[in-house]
Coordinates of N, CA, C and O in Angstrom, one line a residue:
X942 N 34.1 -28.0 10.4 CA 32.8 -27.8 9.9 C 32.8 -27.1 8.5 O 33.5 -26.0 8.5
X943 N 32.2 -27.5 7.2 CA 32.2 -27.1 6.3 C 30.5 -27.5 5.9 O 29.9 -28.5 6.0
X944 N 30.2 -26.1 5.2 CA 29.2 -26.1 4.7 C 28.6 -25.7 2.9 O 28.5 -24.7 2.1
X945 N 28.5 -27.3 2.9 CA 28.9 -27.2 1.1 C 27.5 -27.0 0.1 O 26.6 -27.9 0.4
X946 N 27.2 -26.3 -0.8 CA 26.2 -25.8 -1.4 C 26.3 -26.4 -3.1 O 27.3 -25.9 -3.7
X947 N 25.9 -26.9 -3.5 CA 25.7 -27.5 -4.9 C 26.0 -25.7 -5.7 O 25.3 -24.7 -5.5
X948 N 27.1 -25.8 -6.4 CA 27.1 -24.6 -7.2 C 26.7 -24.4 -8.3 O 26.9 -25.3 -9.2
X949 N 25.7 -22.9 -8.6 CA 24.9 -22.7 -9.7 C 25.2 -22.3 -10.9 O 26.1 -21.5 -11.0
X950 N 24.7 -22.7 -12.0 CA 25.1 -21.9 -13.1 C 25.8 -20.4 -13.2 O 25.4 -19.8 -12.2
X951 N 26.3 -20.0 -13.8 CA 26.7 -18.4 -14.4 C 25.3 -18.0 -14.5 O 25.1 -17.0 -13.7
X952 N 24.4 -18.3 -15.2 CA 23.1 -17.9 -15.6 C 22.3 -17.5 -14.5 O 21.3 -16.8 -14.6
X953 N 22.7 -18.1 -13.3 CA 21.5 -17.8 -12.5 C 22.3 -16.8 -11.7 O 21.4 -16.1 -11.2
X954 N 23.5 -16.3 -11.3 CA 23.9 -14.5 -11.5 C 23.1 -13.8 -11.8 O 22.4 -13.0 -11.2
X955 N 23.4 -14.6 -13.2 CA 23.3 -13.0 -14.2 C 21.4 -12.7 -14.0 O 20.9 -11.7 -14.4
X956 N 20.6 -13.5 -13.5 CA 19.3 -13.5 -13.7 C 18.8 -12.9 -12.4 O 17.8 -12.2 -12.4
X957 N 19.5 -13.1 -11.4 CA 19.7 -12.3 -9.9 C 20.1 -10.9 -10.3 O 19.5 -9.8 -9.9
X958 N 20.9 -10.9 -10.9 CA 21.0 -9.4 -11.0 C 19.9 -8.3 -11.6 O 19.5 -7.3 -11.1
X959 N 19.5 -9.0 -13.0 CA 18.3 -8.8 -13.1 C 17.5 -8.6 -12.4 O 17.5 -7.4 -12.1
X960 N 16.6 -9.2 -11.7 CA 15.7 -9.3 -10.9 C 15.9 -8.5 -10.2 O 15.1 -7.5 -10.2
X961 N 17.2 -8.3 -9.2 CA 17.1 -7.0 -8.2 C 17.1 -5.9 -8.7 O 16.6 -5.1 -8.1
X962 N 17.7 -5.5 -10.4 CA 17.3 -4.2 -11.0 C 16.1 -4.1 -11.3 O 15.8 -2.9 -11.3
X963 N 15.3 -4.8 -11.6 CA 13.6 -5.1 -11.6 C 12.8 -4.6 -10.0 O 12.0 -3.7 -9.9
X964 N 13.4 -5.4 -8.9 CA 12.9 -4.9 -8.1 C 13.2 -3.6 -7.4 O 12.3 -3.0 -6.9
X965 N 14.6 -3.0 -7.5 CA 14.6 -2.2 -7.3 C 13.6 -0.8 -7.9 O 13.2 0.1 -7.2
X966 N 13.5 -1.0 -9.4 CA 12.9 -0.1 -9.8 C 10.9 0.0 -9.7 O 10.1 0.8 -10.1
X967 N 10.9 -1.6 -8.7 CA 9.6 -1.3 -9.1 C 8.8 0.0 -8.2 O 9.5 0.6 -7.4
X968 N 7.5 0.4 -8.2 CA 6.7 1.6 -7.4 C 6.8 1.2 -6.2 O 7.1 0.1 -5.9
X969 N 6.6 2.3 -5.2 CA 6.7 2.2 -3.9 C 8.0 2.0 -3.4 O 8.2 2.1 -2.2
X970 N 9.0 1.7 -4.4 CA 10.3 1.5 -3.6 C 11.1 2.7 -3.5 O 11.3 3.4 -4.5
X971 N 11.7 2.8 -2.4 CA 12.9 3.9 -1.9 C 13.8 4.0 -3.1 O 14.6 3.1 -3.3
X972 N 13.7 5.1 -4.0 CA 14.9 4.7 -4.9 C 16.3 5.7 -4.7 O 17.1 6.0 -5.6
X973 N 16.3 6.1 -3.6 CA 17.3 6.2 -2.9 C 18.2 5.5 -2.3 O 19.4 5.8 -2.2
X974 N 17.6 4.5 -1.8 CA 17.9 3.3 -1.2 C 17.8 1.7 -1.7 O 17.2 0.8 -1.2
X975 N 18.6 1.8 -2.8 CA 18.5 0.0 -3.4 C 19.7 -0.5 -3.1 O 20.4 -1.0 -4.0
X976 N 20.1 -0.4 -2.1 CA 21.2 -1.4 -1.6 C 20.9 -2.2 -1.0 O 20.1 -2.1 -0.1
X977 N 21.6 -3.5 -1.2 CA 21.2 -5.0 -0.5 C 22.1 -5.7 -0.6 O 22.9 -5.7 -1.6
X978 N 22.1 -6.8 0.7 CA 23.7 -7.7 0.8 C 22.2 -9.0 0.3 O 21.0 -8.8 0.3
X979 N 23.1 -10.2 0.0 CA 22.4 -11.3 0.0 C 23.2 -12.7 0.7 O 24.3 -12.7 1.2
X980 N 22.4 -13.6 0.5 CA 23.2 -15.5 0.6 C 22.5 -16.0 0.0 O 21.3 -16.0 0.1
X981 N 23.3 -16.6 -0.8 CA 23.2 -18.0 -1.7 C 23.6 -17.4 -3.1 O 24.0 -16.2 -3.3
X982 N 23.4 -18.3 -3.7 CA 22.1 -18.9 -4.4 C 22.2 -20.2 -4.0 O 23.2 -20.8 -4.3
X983 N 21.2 -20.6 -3.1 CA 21.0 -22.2 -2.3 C 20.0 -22.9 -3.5 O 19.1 -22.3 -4.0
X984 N 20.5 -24.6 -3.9 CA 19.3 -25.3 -4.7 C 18.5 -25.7 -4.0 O 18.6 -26.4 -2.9
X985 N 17.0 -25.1 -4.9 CA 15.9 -25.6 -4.2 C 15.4 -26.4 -4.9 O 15.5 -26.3 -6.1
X986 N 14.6 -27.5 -4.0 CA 13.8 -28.4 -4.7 C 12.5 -28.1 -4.0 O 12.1 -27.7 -2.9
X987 N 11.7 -28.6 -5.7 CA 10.1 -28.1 -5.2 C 9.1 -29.6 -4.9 O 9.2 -30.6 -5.5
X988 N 8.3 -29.2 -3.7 CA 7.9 -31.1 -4.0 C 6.5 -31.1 -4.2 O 6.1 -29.9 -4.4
X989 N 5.6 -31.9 -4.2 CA 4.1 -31.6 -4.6 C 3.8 -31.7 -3.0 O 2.7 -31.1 -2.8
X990 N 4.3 -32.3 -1.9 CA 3.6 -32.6 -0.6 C 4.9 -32.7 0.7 O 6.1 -32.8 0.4
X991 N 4.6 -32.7 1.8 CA 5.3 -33.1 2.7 C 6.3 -33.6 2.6 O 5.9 -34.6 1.9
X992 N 7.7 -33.8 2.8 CA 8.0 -35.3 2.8 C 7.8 -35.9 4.1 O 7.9 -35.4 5.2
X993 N 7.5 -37.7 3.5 CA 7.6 -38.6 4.9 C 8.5 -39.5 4.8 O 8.4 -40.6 5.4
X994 N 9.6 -39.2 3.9 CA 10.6 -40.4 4.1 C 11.9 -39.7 3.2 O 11.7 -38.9 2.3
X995 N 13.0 -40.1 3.5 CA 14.0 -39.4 2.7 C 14.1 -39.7 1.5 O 15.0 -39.2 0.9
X996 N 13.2 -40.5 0.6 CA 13.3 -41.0 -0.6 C 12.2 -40.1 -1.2 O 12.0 -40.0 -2.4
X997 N 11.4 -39.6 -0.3 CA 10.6 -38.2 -1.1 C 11.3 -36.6 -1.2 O 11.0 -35.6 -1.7
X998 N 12.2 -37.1 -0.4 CA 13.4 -35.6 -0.9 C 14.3 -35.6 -1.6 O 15.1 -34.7 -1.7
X999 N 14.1 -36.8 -2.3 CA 15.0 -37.3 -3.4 C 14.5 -37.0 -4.7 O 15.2 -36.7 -5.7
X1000 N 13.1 -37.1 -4.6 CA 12.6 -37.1 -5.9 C 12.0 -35.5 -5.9 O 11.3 -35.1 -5.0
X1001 N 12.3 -34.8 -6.9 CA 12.3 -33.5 -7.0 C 10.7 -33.4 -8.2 O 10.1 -34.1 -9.1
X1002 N 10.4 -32.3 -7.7 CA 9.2 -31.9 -8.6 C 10.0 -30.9 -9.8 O 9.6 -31.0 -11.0
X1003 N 10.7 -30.1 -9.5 CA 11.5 -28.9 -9.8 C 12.5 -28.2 -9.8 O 11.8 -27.6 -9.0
X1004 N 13.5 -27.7 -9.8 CA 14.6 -27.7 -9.2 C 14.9 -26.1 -9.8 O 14.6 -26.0 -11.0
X1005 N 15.4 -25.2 -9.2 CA 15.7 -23.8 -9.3 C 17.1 -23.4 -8.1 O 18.1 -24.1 -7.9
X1006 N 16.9 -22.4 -7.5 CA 17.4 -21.7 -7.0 C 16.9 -20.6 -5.9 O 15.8 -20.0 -6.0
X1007 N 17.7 -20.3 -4.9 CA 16.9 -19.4 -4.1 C 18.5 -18.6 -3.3 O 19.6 -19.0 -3.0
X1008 N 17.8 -17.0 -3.2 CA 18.7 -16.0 -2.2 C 18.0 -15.8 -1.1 O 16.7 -15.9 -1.0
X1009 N 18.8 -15.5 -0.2 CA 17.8 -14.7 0.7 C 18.8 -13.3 0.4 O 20.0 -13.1 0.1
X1010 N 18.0 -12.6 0.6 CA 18.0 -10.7 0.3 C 17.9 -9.8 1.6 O 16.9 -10.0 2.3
X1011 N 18.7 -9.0 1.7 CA 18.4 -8.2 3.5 C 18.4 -6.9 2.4 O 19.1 -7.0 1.3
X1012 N 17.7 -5.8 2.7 CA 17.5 -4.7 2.3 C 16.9 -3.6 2.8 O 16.5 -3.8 4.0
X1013 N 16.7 -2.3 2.4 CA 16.1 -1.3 3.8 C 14.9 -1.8 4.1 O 14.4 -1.5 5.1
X1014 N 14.5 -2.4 3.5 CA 12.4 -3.1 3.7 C 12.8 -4.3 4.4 O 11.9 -5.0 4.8
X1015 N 13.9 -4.7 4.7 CA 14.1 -6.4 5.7 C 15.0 -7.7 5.2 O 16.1 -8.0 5.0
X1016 N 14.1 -8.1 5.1 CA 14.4 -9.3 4.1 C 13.4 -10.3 3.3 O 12.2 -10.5 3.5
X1017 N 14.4 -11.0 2.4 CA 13.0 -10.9 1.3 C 13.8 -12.0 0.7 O 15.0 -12.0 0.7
X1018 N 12.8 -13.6 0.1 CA 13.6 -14.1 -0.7 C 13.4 -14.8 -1.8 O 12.7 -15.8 -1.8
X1019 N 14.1 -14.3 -2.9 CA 14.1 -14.6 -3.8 C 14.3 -16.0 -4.7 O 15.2 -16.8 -4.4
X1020 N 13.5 -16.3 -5.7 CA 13.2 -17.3 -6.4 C 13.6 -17.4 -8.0 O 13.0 -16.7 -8.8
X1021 N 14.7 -18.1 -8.5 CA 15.3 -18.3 -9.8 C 14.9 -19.6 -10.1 O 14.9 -20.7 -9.6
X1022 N 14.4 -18.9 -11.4 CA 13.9 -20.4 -12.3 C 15.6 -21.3 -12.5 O 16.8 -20.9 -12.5
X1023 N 15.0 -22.9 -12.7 CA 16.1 -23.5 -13.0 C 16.2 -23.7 -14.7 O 17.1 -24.2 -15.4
X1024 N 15.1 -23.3 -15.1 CA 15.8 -23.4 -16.6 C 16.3 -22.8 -17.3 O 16.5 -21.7 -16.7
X1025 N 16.8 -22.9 -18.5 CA 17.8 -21.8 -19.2 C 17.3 -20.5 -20.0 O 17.9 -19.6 -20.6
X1026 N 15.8 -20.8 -19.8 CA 15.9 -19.6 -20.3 C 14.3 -18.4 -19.6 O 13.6 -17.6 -20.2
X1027 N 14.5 -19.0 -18.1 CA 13.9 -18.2 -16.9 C 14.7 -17.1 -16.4 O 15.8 -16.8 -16.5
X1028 N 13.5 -16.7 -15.8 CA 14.0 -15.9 -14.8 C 13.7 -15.5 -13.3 O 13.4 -16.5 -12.5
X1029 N 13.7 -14.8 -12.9 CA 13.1 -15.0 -11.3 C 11.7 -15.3 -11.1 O 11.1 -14.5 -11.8
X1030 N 11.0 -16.2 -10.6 CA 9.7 -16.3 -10.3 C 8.9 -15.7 -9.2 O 7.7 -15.6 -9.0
X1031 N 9.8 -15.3 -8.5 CA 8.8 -14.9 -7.2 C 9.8 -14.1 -6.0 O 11.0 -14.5 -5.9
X1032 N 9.3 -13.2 -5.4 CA 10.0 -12.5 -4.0 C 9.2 -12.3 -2.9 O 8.5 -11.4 -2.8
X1033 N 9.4 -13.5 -2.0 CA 8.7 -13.2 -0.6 C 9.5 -12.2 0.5 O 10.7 -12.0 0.7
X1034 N 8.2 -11.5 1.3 CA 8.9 -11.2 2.0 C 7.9 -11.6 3.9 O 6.9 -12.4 4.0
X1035 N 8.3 -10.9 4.9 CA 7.6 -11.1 5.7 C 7.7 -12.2 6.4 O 8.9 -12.3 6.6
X1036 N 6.8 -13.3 7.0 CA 7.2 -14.3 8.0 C 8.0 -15.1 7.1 O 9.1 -15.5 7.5
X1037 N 7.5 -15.3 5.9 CA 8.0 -16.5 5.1 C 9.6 -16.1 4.9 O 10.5 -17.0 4.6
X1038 N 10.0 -14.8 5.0 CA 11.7 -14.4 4.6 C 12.2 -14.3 6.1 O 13.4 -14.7 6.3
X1039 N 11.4 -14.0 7.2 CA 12.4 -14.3 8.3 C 12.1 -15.7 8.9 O 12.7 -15.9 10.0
X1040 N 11.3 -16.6 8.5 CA 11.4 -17.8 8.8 C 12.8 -18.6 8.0 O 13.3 -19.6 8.4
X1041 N 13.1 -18.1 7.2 CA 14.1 -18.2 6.2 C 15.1 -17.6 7.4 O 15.3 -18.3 8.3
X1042 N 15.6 -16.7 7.3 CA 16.7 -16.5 7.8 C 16.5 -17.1 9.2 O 17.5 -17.4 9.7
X1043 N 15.7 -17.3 9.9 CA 16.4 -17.7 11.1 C 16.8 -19.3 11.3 O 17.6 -19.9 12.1
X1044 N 15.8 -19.8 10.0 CA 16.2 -21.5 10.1 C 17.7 -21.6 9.2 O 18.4 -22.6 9.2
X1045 N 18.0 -20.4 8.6 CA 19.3 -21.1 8.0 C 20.8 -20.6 9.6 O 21.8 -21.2 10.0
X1046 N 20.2 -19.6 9.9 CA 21.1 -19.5 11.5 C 21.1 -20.7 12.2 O 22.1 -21.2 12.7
X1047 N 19.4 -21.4 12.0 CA 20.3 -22.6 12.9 C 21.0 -23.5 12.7 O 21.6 -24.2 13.5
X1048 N 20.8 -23.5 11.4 CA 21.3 -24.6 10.4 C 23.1 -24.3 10.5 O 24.1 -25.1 10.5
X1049 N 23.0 -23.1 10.6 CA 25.0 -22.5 10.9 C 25.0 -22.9 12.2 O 25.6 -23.9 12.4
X1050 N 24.7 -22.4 12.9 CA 25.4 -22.9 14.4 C 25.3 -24.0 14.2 O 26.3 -24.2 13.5
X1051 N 24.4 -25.5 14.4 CA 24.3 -26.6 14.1 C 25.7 -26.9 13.4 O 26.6 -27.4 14.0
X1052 N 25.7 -26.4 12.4 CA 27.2 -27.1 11.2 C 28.6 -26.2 11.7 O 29.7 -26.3 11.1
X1053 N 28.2 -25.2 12.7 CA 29.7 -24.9 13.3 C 30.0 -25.8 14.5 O 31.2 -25.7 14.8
X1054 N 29.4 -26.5 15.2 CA 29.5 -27.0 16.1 C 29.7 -28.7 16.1 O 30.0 -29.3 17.2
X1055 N 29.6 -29.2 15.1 CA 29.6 -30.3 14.0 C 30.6 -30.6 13.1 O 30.6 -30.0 12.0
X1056 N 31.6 -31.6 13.3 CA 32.8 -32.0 12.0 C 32.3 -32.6 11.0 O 31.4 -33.4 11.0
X1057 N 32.8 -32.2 10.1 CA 32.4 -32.8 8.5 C 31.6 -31.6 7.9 O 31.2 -30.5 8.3
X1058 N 31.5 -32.2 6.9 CA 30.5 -31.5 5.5 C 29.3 -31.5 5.6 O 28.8 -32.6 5.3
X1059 N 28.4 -30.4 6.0 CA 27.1 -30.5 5.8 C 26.6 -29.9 4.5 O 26.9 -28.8 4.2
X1060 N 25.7 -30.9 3.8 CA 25.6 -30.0 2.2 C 23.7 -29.4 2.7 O 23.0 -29.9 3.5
X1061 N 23.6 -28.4 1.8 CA 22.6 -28.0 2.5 C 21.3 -27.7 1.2 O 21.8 -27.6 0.1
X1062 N 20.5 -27.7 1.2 CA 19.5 -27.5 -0.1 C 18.0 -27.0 0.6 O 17.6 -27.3 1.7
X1063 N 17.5 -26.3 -0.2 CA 16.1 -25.6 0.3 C 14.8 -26.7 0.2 O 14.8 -26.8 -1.0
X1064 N 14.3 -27.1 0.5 CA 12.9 -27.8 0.1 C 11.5 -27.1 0.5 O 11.1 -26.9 1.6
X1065 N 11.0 -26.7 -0.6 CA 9.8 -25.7 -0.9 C 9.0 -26.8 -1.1 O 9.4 -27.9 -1.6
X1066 N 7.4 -26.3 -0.8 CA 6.3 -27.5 -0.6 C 5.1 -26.2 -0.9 O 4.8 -25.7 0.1
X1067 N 4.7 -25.8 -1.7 CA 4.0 -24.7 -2.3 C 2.6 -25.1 -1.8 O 1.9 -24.4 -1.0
X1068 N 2.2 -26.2 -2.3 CA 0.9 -26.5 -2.3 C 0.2 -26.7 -0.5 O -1.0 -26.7 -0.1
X1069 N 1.4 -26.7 0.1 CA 1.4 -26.8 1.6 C 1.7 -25.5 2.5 O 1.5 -25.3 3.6
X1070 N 2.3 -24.6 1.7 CA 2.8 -23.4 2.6 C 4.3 -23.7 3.3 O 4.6 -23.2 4.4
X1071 N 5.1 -24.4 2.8 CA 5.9 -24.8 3.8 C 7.5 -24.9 3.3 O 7.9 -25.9 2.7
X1072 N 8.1 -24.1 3.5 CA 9.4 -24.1 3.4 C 10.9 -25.1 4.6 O 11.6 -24.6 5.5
X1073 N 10.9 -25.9 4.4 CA 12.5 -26.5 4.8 C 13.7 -26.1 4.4 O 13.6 -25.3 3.5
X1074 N 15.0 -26.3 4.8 CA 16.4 -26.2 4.9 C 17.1 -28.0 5.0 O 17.4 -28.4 6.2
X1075 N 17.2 -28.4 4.5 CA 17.7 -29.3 4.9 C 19.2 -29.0 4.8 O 19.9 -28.2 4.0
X1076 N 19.6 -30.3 6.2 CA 21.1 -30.3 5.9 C 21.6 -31.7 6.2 O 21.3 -32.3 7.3
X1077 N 22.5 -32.3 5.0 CA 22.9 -33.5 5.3 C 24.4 -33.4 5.8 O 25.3 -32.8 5.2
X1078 N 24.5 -33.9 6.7 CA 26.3 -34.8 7.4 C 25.8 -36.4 7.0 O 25.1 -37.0 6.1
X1079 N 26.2 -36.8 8.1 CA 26.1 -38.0 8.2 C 24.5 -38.8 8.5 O 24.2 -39.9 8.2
X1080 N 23.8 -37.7 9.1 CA 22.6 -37.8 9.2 C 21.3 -36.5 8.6 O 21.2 -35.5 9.2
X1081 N 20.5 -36.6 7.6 CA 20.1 -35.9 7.2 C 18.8 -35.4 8.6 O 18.0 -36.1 9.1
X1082 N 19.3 -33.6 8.9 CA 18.6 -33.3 9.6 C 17.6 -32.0 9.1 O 18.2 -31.2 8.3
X1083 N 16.4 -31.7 9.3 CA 15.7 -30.4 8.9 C 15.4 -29.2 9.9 O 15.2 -29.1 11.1
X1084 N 15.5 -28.4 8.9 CA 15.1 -27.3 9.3 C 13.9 -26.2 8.9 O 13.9 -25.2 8.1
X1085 N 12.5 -26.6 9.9 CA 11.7 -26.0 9.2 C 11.6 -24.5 9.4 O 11.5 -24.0 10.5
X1086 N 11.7 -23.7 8.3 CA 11.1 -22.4 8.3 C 9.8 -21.5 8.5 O 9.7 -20.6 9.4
X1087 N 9.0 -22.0 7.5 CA 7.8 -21.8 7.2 C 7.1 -23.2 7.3 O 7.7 -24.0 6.7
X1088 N 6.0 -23.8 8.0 CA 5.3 -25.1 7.9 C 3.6 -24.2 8.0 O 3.2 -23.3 8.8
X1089 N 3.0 -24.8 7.1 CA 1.5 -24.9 6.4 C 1.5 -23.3 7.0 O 0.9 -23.0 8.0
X1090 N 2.1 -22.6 6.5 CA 1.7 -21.1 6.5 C 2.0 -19.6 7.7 O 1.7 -18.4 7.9
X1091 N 2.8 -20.8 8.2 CA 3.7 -20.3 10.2 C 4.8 -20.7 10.1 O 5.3 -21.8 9.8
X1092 N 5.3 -19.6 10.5 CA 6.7 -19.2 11.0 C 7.2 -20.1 12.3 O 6.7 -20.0 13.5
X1093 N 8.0 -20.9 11.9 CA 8.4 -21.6 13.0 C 9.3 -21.6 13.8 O 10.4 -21.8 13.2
X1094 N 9.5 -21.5 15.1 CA 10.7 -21.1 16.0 C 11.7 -22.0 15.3 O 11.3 -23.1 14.8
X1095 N 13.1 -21.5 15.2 CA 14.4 -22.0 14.6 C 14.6 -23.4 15.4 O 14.3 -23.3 16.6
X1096 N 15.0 -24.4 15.1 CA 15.6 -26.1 15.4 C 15.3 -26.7 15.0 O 14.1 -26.9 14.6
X1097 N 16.5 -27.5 14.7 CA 16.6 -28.8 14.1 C 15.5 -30.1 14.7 O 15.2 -30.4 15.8
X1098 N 15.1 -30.5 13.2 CA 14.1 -31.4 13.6 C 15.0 -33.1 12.8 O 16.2 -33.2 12.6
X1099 N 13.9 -33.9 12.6 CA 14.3 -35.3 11.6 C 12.2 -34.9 11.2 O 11.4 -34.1 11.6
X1100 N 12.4 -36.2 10.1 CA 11.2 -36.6 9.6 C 10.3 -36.6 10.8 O 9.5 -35.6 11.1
X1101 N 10.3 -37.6 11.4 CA 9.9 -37.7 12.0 C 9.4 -36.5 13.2 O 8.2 -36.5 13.5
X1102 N 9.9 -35.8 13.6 CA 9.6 -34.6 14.2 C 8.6 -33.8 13.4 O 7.5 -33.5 13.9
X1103 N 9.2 -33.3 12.0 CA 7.9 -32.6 11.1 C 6.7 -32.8 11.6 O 5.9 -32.0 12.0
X1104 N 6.6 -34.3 11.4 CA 5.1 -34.6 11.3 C 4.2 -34.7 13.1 O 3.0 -35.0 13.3
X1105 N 5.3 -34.4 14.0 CA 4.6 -34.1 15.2 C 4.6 -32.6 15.4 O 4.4 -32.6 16.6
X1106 N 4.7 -31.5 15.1 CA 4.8 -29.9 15.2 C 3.6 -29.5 15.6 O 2.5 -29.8 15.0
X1107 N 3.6 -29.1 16.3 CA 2.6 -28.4 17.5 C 2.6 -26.7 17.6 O 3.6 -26.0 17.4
X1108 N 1.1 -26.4 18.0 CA 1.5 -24.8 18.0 C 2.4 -23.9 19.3 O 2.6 -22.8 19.5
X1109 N 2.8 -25.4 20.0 CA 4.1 -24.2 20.6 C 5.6 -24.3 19.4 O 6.6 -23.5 19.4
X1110 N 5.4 -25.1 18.8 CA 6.3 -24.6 17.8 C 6.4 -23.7 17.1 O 7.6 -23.5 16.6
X1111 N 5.6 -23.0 16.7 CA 5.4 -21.8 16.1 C 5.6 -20.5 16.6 O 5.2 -20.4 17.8
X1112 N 6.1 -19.2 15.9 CA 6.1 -18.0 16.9 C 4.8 -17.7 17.1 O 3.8 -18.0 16.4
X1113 N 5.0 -16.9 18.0 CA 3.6 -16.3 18.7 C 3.7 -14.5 18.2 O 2.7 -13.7 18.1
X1114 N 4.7 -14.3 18.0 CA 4.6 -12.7 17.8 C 5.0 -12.5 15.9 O 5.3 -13.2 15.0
X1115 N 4.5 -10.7 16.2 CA 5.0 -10.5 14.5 C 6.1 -10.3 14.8 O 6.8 -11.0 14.0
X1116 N 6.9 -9.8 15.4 CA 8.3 -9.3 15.6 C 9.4 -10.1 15.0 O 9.4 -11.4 15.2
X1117 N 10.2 -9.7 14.4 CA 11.5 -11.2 13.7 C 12.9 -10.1 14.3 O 13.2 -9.1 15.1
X1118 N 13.4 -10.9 13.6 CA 15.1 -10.5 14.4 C 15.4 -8.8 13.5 O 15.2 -8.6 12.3
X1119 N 15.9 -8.1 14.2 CA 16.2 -6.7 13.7 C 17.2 -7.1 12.3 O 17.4 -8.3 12.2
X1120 N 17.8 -6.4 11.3 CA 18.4 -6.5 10.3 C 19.6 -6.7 11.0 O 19.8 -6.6 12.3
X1121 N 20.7 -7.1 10.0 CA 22.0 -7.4 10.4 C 22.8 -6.1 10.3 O 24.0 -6.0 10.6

């Protein structure tokens, strides 16, 4: 099992690092406490809508970067522009950051348990509320995070699944997984 990531410019480092000295310093934060582990930088693609076919996750609206960030406040994740001369656009935190970490857990067990290369990329759907994980092997499978504004219990779906999601799919509590 190998889990392969499209690698990012130098630039988008250096623009992470930024950003976390930005956030660290902003009001209200512990500035005792700005330490933070992260993962990625994973490529994200932005789309204007849903997808219903794998040839709508082909075609990209936008294309950046994304971390997820664990820190004394949880986890939170971060958004790098993909052009050359951006910078971070945005830091979620809350269901939208632990719907994030727990769909990329499943996405790891799934590809430890799995031979071959799964390459993996984010798909953000803004206008929808809705964050995916995809991961391709041999068969491209999803992982929704966030869908139309809910946090969704961790597993692998297909297309087809998306578009049947029900509210037992979704959590019922605020509670997310304790820090690592």
């Amino acid at each position: 099992m190998t889990i392969a990531v499209r690698e990012a410019p130098t630039s988008v480092g250096e623009k992470f690092d930024r950003a976390m000295t930005i956030l660290a310093a902003m009001p209200g934060r512990n500035h005792s406490s700005t330490g933070y582990r992260h993962i990625g930088p994973f490529p994200r693609r932005v789309l204007e809508g849903i997808p219903r076919s794998e040839a709508d996750l082909a075609a990209p609206y936008s294309m950046g970067w994304q971390y997820l960030v664990q820190d004394a406040d949880g986890y939170g994740v971060l958004d790098i522009s993909g052009k050359p001369d951006g910078s971070y656009s945005s830091f979620r935190r809350g269901d939208f950051a632990l719907g994030y970490f727990e769909a990329l857990e499943a996405a790891q067990a799934d590809a430890s348990s799995t031979p071959g290369v799964h390459e993996l990329e984010i798909v953000d759907v803004p206008s929808a509320f809705t964050l995916l994980i995809t991961m391709r092997a041999q068969e491209l499978t999803l992982y929704p995070a966030f869908f139309r504004g809910k946090r969704i219990v961790p597993s692998s779906c297909t297309l087809e699944d998306l578009r049947s999601l029900r509210p037992k799919d979704f959590h019922r509590d605020d509670g997310g997984p304790s820090l690592i």
